[in-house]
PDB file of C-alpha atoms in Angstrom:
ATOM      1  CA  MET A   1     -18.921  -8.839   8.797  1.00 52.00           C
ATOM      2  CA  CYS A   2     -20.285  -8.305   5.273  1.00 72.00           C
ATOM      3  CA  SER A   3     -17.805  -8.491   2.426  1.00 71.00           C
ATOM      4  CA  GLY A   4     -18.646  -4.909   1.443  1.00 72.00           C
ATOM      5  CA  ASN A   5     -18.029  -3.567   4.950  1.00 81.00           C
ATOM      6  CA  CYS A   6     -14.754  -5.461   5.167  1.00 84.00           C
ATOM      7  CA  ALA A   7     -13.597  -4.024   1.832  1.00 83.00           C
ATOM      8  CA  LYS A   8     -14.522  -0.529   3.027  1.00 85.00           C
ATOM      9  CA  CYS A   9     -12.297  -0.955   6.101  1.00 89.00           C
ATOM     10  CA  LEU A  10      -9.430  -2.039   3.853  1.00 90.00           C
ATOM     11  CA  GLY A  11      -9.943   1.008   1.637  1.00 90.00           C
ATOM     12  CA  VAL A  12      -9.873   3.349   4.626  1.00 92.00           C
ATOM     13  CA  THR A  13      -6.569   1.772   5.702  1.00 93.00           C
ATOM     14  CA  LEU A  14      -4.925   1.771   2.258  1.00 95.00           C
ATOM     15  CA  ILE A  15      -5.444   5.458   1.460  1.00 95.00           C
ATOM     16  CA  PRO A  16      -3.271   6.873   4.293  1.00 95.00           C
ATOM     17  CA  LEU A  17      -0.635   4.219   3.567  1.00 96.00           C
ATOM     18  CA  ALA A  18      -0.539   5.326  -0.072  1.00 96.00           C
ATOM     19  CA  ILE A  19      -0.182   8.969   0.991  1.00 96.00           C
ATOM     20  CA  ILE A  20       2.714   8.044   3.306  1.00 97.00           C
ATOM     21  CA  CYS A  21       4.492   6.278   0.433  1.00 96.00           C
ATOM     22  CA  ILE A  22       4.049   9.247  -1.896  1.00 97.00           C
ATOM     23  CA  LEU A  23       5.434  11.640   0.721  1.00 97.00           C
ATOM     24  CA  CYS A  24       8.435   9.375   1.427  1.00 97.00           C
ATOM     25  CA  ASN A  25       9.300   9.172  -2.249  1.00 97.00           C
ATOM     26  CA  ILE A  26       9.040  12.958  -2.594  1.00 97.00           C
ATOM     27  CA  LEU A  27      11.324  13.472   0.423  1.00 96.00           C
ATOM     28  CA  LEU A  28      13.908  11.173  -1.162  1.00 96.00           C
ATOM     29  CA  PHE A  29      14.347  13.791  -3.897  1.00 95.00           C
ATOM     30  CA  PHE A  30      15.882  15.993  -1.184  1.00 94.00           C
ATOM     31  CA  PRO A  31      18.888  13.976   0.096  1.00 91.00           C
ATOM     32  CA  GLY A  32      19.548  14.712   3.744  1.00 87.00           C
ATOM     33  CA  GLY A  33      16.776  17.307   3.639  1.00 87.00           C
ATOM     34  CA  ASN A  34      18.720  19.491   1.213  1.00 87.00           C
ATOM     35  CA  VAL A  35      17.833  20.816  -2.222  1.00 88.00           C
ATOM     36  CA  THR A  36      20.462  19.346  -4.535  1.00 86.00           C
ATOM     37  CA  GLU A  37      21.112  18.683  -8.195  1.00 88.00           C
ATOM     38  CA  SER A  38      19.563  15.622  -9.780  1.00 88.00           C
ATOM     39  CA  SER A  39      23.009  14.064 -10.154  1.00 86.00           C
ATOM     40  CA  GLU A  40      23.290  13.875  -6.360  1.00 88.00           C
ATOM     41  CA  ILE A  41      20.059  11.888  -5.944  1.00 92.00           C
ATOM     42  CA  THR A  42      20.170   8.103  -5.612  1.00 92.00           C
ATOM     43  CA  ASP A  43      19.125   6.395  -8.849  1.00 92.00           C
ATOM     44  CA  GLU A  44      16.410   4.230  -7.230  1.00 94.00           C
ATOM     45  CA  VAL A  45      14.506   7.367  -6.231  1.00 95.00           C
ATOM     46  CA  PHE A  46      13.747   8.032  -9.905  1.00 95.00           C
ATOM     47  CA  TYR A  47      12.073   4.623 -10.218  1.00 96.00           C
ATOM     48  CA  LEU A  48       9.148   6.206  -8.302  1.00 94.00           C
ATOM     49  CA  GLY A  49       8.320   3.074  -6.340  1.00 95.00           C
ATOM     50  CA  GLY A  50       6.535   5.077  -3.648  1.00 95.00           C
ATOM     51  CA  ILE A  51       4.734   7.491  -5.970  1.00 96.00           C
ATOM     52  CA  LEU A  52       3.589   5.090  -8.671  1.00 95.00           C
ATOM     53  CA  GLY A  53       3.777   1.620  -7.111  1.00 94.00           C
ATOM     54  CA  SER A  54       2.503   2.075  -3.561  1.00 94.00           C
ATOM     55  CA  GLY A  55       0.912   5.443  -4.289  1.00 94.00           C
ATOM     56  CA  VAL A  56      -1.132   5.955  -7.440  1.00 93.00           C
ATOM     57  CA  LEU A  57      -1.654   2.257  -8.181  1.00 92.00           C
ATOM     58  CA  MET A  58      -2.879   1.781  -4.590  1.00 94.00           C
ATOM     59  CA  ILE A  59      -5.258   4.743  -4.436  1.00 93.00           C
ATOM     60  CA  PHE A  60      -7.481   3.439  -7.241  1.00 91.00           C
ATOM     61  CA  PRO A  61      -8.100   0.027  -5.582  1.00 91.00           C
ATOM     62  CA  ALA A  62      -8.673   1.785  -2.250  1.00 92.00           C
ATOM     63  CA  LEU A  63     -11.383   3.996  -3.782  1.00 91.00           C
ATOM     64  CA  VAL A  64     -12.999   0.939  -5.355  1.00 89.00           C
ATOM     65  CA  PHE A  65     -13.010  -0.843  -1.992  1.00 89.00           C
ATOM     66  CA  LEU A  66     -14.622   2.176  -0.324  1.00 88.00           C
ATOM     67  CA  GLY A  67     -17.526   2.113  -2.784  1.00 82.00           C
ATOM     68  CA  LEU A  68     -18.213  -1.608  -2.697  1.00 76.00           C
ATOM     69  CA  LYS A  69     -20.713  -1.440   0.164  1.00 63.00           C
ATOM     70  CA  ASN A  70     -23.169   0.637  -1.876  1.00 61.00           C
ATOM     71  CA  ASN A  71     -22.200  -0.627  -5.322  1.00 53.00           C
ATOM     72  CA  ASP A  72     -24.517  -3.213  -6.866  1.00 48.00           C
ATOM     73  CA  CYS A  73     -23.415  -2.635 -10.489  1.00 48.00           C
ATOM     74  CA  CYS A  74     -27.007  -1.497 -11.164  1.00 47.00           C
ATOM     75  CA  GLY A  75     -28.154  -4.997 -10.383  1.00 47.00           C
ATOM     76  CA  CYS A  76     -28.016  -7.949 -12.724  1.00 47.00           C
ATOM     77  CA  CYS A  77     -31.266  -8.673 -14.600  1.00 45.00           C
ATOM     78  CA  GLY A  78     -33.111  -7.187 -11.648  1.00 46.00           C
ATOM     79  CA  ASN A  79     -31.106  -9.251  -9.156  1.00 48.00           C
ATOM     80  CA  GLU A  80     -29.233  -6.922  -6.774  1.00 50.00           C
ATOM     81  CA  SER A  81     -27.235  -9.775  -5.263  1.00 53.00           C
ATOM     82  CA  CYS A  82     -25.941 -10.750  -8.690  1.00 56.00           C
ATOM     83  CA  GLY A  83     -24.778  -7.172  -9.273  1.00 60.00           C
ATOM     84  CA  LYS A  84     -22.890  -7.159  -5.986  1.00 71.00           C
ATOM     85  CA  ARG A  85     -21.176 -10.399  -6.954  1.00 77.00           C
ATOM     86  CA  PHE A  86     -19.832  -8.761 -10.104  1.00 78.00           C
ATOM     87  CA  ALA A  87     -18.686  -5.770  -8.033  1.00 79.00           C
ATOM     88  CA  MET A  88     -16.834  -8.056  -5.630  1.00 84.00           C
ATOM     89  CA  PHE A  89     -15.259  -9.902  -8.548  1.00 85.00           C
ATOM     90  CA  GLY A  90     -14.069  -6.583  -9.968  1.00 84.00           C
ATOM     91  CA  SER A  91     -12.496  -5.746  -6.602  1.00 88.00           C
ATOM     92  CA  ILE A  92     -10.327  -8.871  -6.937  1.00 91.00           C
ATOM     93  CA  LEU A  93      -8.800  -7.463 -10.129  1.00 93.00           C
ATOM     94  CA  PHE A  94      -8.161  -4.083  -8.524  1.00 93.00           C
ATOM     95  CA  ALA A  95      -6.658  -5.778  -5.451  1.00 94.00           C
ATOM     96  CA  ALA A  96      -4.314  -7.735  -7.710  1.00 95.00           C
ATOM     97  CA  ALA A  97      -3.260  -4.522  -9.467  1.00 94.00           C
ATOM     98  CA  GLY A  98      -2.640  -2.872  -6.114  1.00 95.00           C
ATOM     99  CA  ALA A  99      -0.561  -5.823  -4.942  1.00 96.00           C
ATOM    100  CA  VAL A 100       1.569  -5.614  -8.098  1.00 96.00           C
ATOM    101  CA  GLY A 101       2.175  -1.906  -7.501  1.00 96.00           C
ATOM    102  CA  ALA A 102       3.110  -2.484  -3.868  1.00 96.00           C
ATOM    103  CA  ALA A 103       5.404  -5.359  -4.872  1.00 97.00           C
ATOM    104  CA  TYR A 104       7.174  -3.015  -7.297  1.00 97.00           C
ATOM    105  CA  SER A 105       7.728  -0.525  -4.468  1.00 97.00           C
ATOM    106  CA  VAL A 106       9.051  -3.277  -2.181  1.00 97.00           C
ATOM    107  CA  ILE A 107      11.524  -4.491  -4.822  1.00 97.00           C
ATOM    108  CA  VAL A 108      12.795  -0.965  -5.495  1.00 97.00           C
ATOM    109  CA  SER A 109      13.162  -0.347  -1.753  1.00 96.00           C
ATOM    110  CA  CYS A 110      15.081  -3.580  -1.212  1.00 96.00           C
ATOM    111  CA  VAL A 111      17.460  -2.748  -4.074  1.00 95.00           C
ATOM    112  CA  ALA A 112      17.954   0.802  -2.772  1.00 95.00           C
ATOM    113  CA  ILE A 113      18.646  -0.349   0.795  1.00 95.00           C
ATOM    114  CA  ASN A 114      21.102  -2.981  -0.379  1.00 93.00           C
ATOM    115  CA  HIS A 115      22.769  -0.576  -2.823  1.00 92.00           C
ATOM    116  CA  GLY A 116      23.069   2.247  -0.329  1.00 91.00           C
ATOM    117  CA  PRO A 117      22.865   5.988  -1.000  1.00 92.00           C
ATOM    118  CA  LYS A 118      24.820   8.039  -3.478  1.00 91.00           C
ATOM    119  CA  CYS A 119      27.047  10.418  -1.552  1.00 89.00           C
ATOM    120  CA  PHE A 120      30.299  12.373  -1.502  1.00 87.00           C
ATOM    121  CA  THR A 121      33.009   9.989  -0.357  1.00 84.00           C
ATOM    122  CA  THR A 122      35.498  11.258   2.235  1.00 70.00           C
ATOM    123  CA  PHE A 123      38.984   9.931   2.924  1.00 66.00           C
ATOM    124  CA  PRO A 124      40.393   9.528   6.477  1.00 62.00           C
ATOM    125  CA  ASN A 125      42.277  12.811   6.054  1.00 62.00           C
ATOM    126  CA  GLY A 126      38.976  14.585   5.466  1.00 58.00           C
ATOM    127  CA  THR A 127      39.407  15.095   1.742  1.00 61.00           C
ATOM    128  CA  ILE A 128      36.095  14.881  -0.118  1.00 60.00           C
ATOM    129  CA  TYR A 129      36.234  12.732  -3.229  1.00 71.00           C
ATOM    130  CA  ASN A 130      33.687  12.403  -6.004  1.00 77.00           C
ATOM    131  CA  LEU A 131      30.006  11.510  -5.860  1.00 83.00           C
ATOM    132  CA  THR A 132      29.642   7.735  -5.839  1.00 85.00           C
ATOM    133  CA  TYR A 133      28.114   4.674  -4.188  1.00 88.00           C
ATOM    134  CA  PRO A 134      30.660   3.763  -1.473  1.00 87.00           C
ATOM    135  CA  PHE A 135      28.843   0.711  -0.092  1.00 88.00           C
ATOM    136  CA  ALA A 136      28.612  -2.799  -1.521  1.00 77.00           C
ATOM    137  CA  ASP A 137      26.008  -5.502  -0.928  1.00 80.00           C
ATOM    138  CA  GLY A 138      24.500  -3.747   2.071  1.00 83.00           C
ATOM    139  CA  ASN A 139      27.687  -3.950   4.134  1.00 86.00           C
ATOM    140  CA  TYR A 140      26.880  -0.633   5.806  1.00 90.00           C
ATOM    141  CA  LEU A 141      23.755  -2.126   7.408  1.00 91.00           C
ATOM    142  CA  SER A 142      25.766  -4.208   9.876  1.00 88.00           C
ATOM    143  CA  ASN A 143      28.697  -1.823  10.254  1.00 87.00           C
ATOM    144  CA  ARG A 144      27.629   1.671  11.256  1.00 87.00           C
ATOM    145  CA  THR A 145      31.199   2.965  11.257  1.00 86.00           C
ATOM    146  CA  LEU A 146      31.125   2.810   7.467  1.00 86.00           C
ATOM    147  CA  TRP A 147      28.555   5.569   7.469  1.00 88.00           C
ATOM    148  CA  ASP A 148      31.353   8.077   8.127  1.00 85.00           C
ATOM    149  CA  ILE A 149      32.563   7.475   4.569  1.00 85.00           C
ATOM    150  CA  CYS A 150      29.635   9.549   3.290  1.00 86.00           C
ATOM    151  CA  GLY A 151      30.371  13.243   3.585  1.00 81.00           C
ATOM    152  CA  GLY A 152      27.002  14.467   2.403  1.00 78.00           C
ATOM    153  CA  PRO A 153      24.687  15.814   1.276  1.00 83.00           C
ATOM    154  CA  GLY A 154      23.454  16.132   4.859  1.00 82.00           C
ATOM    155  CA  ASP A 155      22.947  12.987   6.911  1.00 88.00           C
ATOM    156  CA  ILE A 156      22.278  11.082   3.718  1.00 91.00           C
ATOM    157  CA  VAL A 157      22.705   7.534   5.057  1.00 92.00           C
ATOM    158  CA  THR A 158      20.090   7.917   7.810  1.00 93.00           C
ATOM    159  CA  TRP A 159      17.781   9.784   5.426  1.00 94.00           C
ATOM    160  CA  HIS A 160      18.116   7.114   2.735  1.00 94.00           C
ATOM    161  CA  LEU A 161      17.769   4.130   5.067  1.00 94.00           C
ATOM    162  CA  THR A 162      14.816   5.518   7.048  1.00 95.00           C
ATOM    163  CA  LEU A 163      12.661   6.536   4.091  1.00 96.00           C
ATOM    164  CA  PHE A 164      13.289   3.425   2.020  1.00 97.00           C
ATOM    165  CA  SER A 165      12.635   1.254   5.092  1.00 96.00           C
ATOM    166  CA  ILE A 166       9.269   2.980   5.539  1.00 97.00           C
ATOM    167  CA  LEU A 167       8.485   2.302   1.882  1.00 97.00           C
ATOM    168  CA  LEU A 168       9.501  -1.341   2.307  1.00 97.00           C
ATOM    169  CA  ILE A 169       7.388  -1.954   5.414  1.00 97.00           C
ATOM    170  CA  THR A 170       4.394  -0.023   4.069  1.00 97.00           C
ATOM    171  CA  GLY A 171       4.557  -1.910   0.780  1.00 97.00           C
ATOM    172  CA  LEU A 172       4.529  -5.246   2.582  1.00 97.00           C
ATOM    173  CA  VAL A 173       1.485  -4.171   4.607  1.00 97.00           C
ATOM    174  CA  GLN A 174      -0.279  -3.106   1.408  1.00 97.00           C
ATOM    175  CA  ILE A 175       0.440  -6.460  -0.225  1.00 97.00           C
ATOM    176  CA  GLY A 176      -1.041  -8.220   2.807  1.00 96.00           C
ATOM    177  CA  LEU A 177      -4.193  -6.071   2.736  1.00 95.00           C
ATOM    178  CA  CYS A 178      -4.651  -6.585  -1.010  1.00 95.00           C
ATOM    179  CA  ALA A 179      -4.209 -10.342  -0.597  1.00 95.00           C
ATOM    180  CA  PHE A 180      -6.865 -10.263   2.117  1.00 94.00           C
ATOM    181  CA  GLN A 181      -9.215  -8.411  -0.238  1.00 92.00           C
ATOM    182  CA  VAL A 182      -8.654 -11.076  -2.899  1.00 92.00           C
ATOM    183  CA  ILE A 183      -9.917 -13.681  -0.411  1.00 92.00           C
ATOM    184  CA  ASN A 184     -12.718 -11.382   0.716  1.00 88.00           C
ATOM    185  CA  GLY A 185     -13.661 -10.724  -2.906  1.00 87.00           C
ATOM    186  CA  LEU A 186     -13.808 -14.442  -3.678  1.00 89.00           C
ATOM    187  CA  ILE A 187     -16.147 -14.963  -0.738  1.00 86.00           C
ATOM    188  CA  GLY A 188     -18.297 -12.033  -1.870  1.00 82.00           C
ATOM    189  CA  THR A 189     -18.337 -13.325  -5.448  1.00 82.00           C
ATOM    190  CA  ILE A 190     -19.414 -16.823  -4.427  1.00 83.00           C
ATOM    191  CA  CYS A 191     -21.823 -16.006  -1.618  1.00 78.00           C
ATOM    192  CA  GLY A 192     -22.726 -12.378  -2.297  1.00 64.00           C
ATOM    193  CA  ASP A 193     -22.536  -9.481   0.133  1.00 54.00           C
ATOM    194  CA  CYS A 194     -24.293 -10.501   3.398  1.00 54.00           C
ATOM    195  CA  CYS A 195     -26.099 -13.223   1.467  1.00 46.00           C
ATOM    196  CA  GLY A 196     -26.144 -16.936   1.765  1.00 41.00           C
ATOM    197  CA  CYS A 197     -24.856 -19.047  -1.096  1.00 37.00           C
ATOM    198  CA  CYS A 198     -27.090 -19.679  -4.125  1.00 36.00           C
ATOM    199  CA  GLY A 199     -28.640 -16.198  -3.723  1.00 40.00           C
ATOM    200  CA  VAL A 200     -30.496 -17.011  -0.474  1.00 40.00           C
ATOM    201  CA  ARG A 201     -30.369 -13.937   1.764  1.00 44.00           C
ATOM    202  CA  VAL A 202     -29.687 -14.421   5.449  1.00 41.00           C
ATOM    203  CA  ASN A 203     -32.595 -13.159   7.536  1.00 47.00           C
ATOM    204  CA  SER A 204     -31.792 -10.093   9.591  1.00 44.00           C
ATOM    205  CA  ASP A 205     -33.044  -9.446  13.137  1.00 48.00           C
ATOM    206  CA  ASP A 206     -35.658  -7.035  11.784  1.00 49.00           C
ATOM    207  CA  ASP A 207     -36.998  -9.725   9.448  1.00 50.00           C
ATOM    208  CA  ASN A 208     -37.299 -12.176  12.335  1.00 52.00           C
ATOM    209  CA  ASN A 209     -39.063  -9.593  14.505  1.00 52.00           C
ATOM    210  CA  ASN A 210     -41.548  -8.811  11.728  1.00 53.00           C
ATOM    211  CA  LYS A 211     -42.335 -12.502  11.361  1.00 51.00           C
ATOM    212  CA  SER A 212     -42.939 -12.764  15.117  1.00 49.00           C
ATOM    213  CA  TYR A 213     -45.357  -9.816  15.080  1.00 45.00           C
ATOM    214  CA  THR A 214     -47.201 -11.299  12.114  1.00 50.00           C
ATOM    215  CA  GLY A 215     -47.546 -14.620  13.935  1.00 49.00           C
ATOM    216  CA  LEU A 216     -48.985 -12.961  17.048  1.00 43.00           C
ATOM    217  CA  ILE A 217     -51.534 -11.009  15.019  1.00 47.00           C
ATOM    218  CA  SER A 218     -52.670 -14.167  13.224  1.00 52.00           C
ATOM    219  CA  VAL A 219     -53.186 -15.920  16.592  1.00 44.00           C
ATOM    220  CA  PHE A 220     -55.467 -13.196  17.921  1.00 49.00           C
ATOM    221  CA  GLU A 221     -57.449 -13.163  14.700  1.00 52.00           C
TER     222      GLU A 221
END
């Protein structure tokens, strides 16, 4: 597969992943699916890991990848292959930026999952205490009975854990795809898009067929 076609496939995959991350981060502003005051929202939500990191910073590289197949940077001194090499080199920089954004989202998600959600703490007698972080060092992850400590808003623990887990997994996938594009971009920079190294273009099937027809005509002449 040509480097440009491969980059286009990566771009098509990254855009829906970025949209998913943006939606997850937006949903986190509504703890348990409820409209609440900002003081009731977990602090890590305001870091915007899904909106900025895996969202906006990932959409720009994805759009660049989508346009690589037809982008020759207007050629390079009349050499189209040279222009494509510069385009592929530029995609490496955008892939690195996308990987940094996704890494930011992954870090925020890991901190949020380990920290746990902000919620109203309830005592065994049912009395609701103040709004706080009742969990420590992710202890609620291995002990589901601790979830009963949170009295709201809504089913906040499930809401918090599910959405941040989606952000974590999606961010890791994005990092992997961006790393793949870095490798793909290096190959495209060195060898060009669908070209052999040193600017020698690989003959296509149509080129070979044309040569065969030319040879037959010369024989009859």
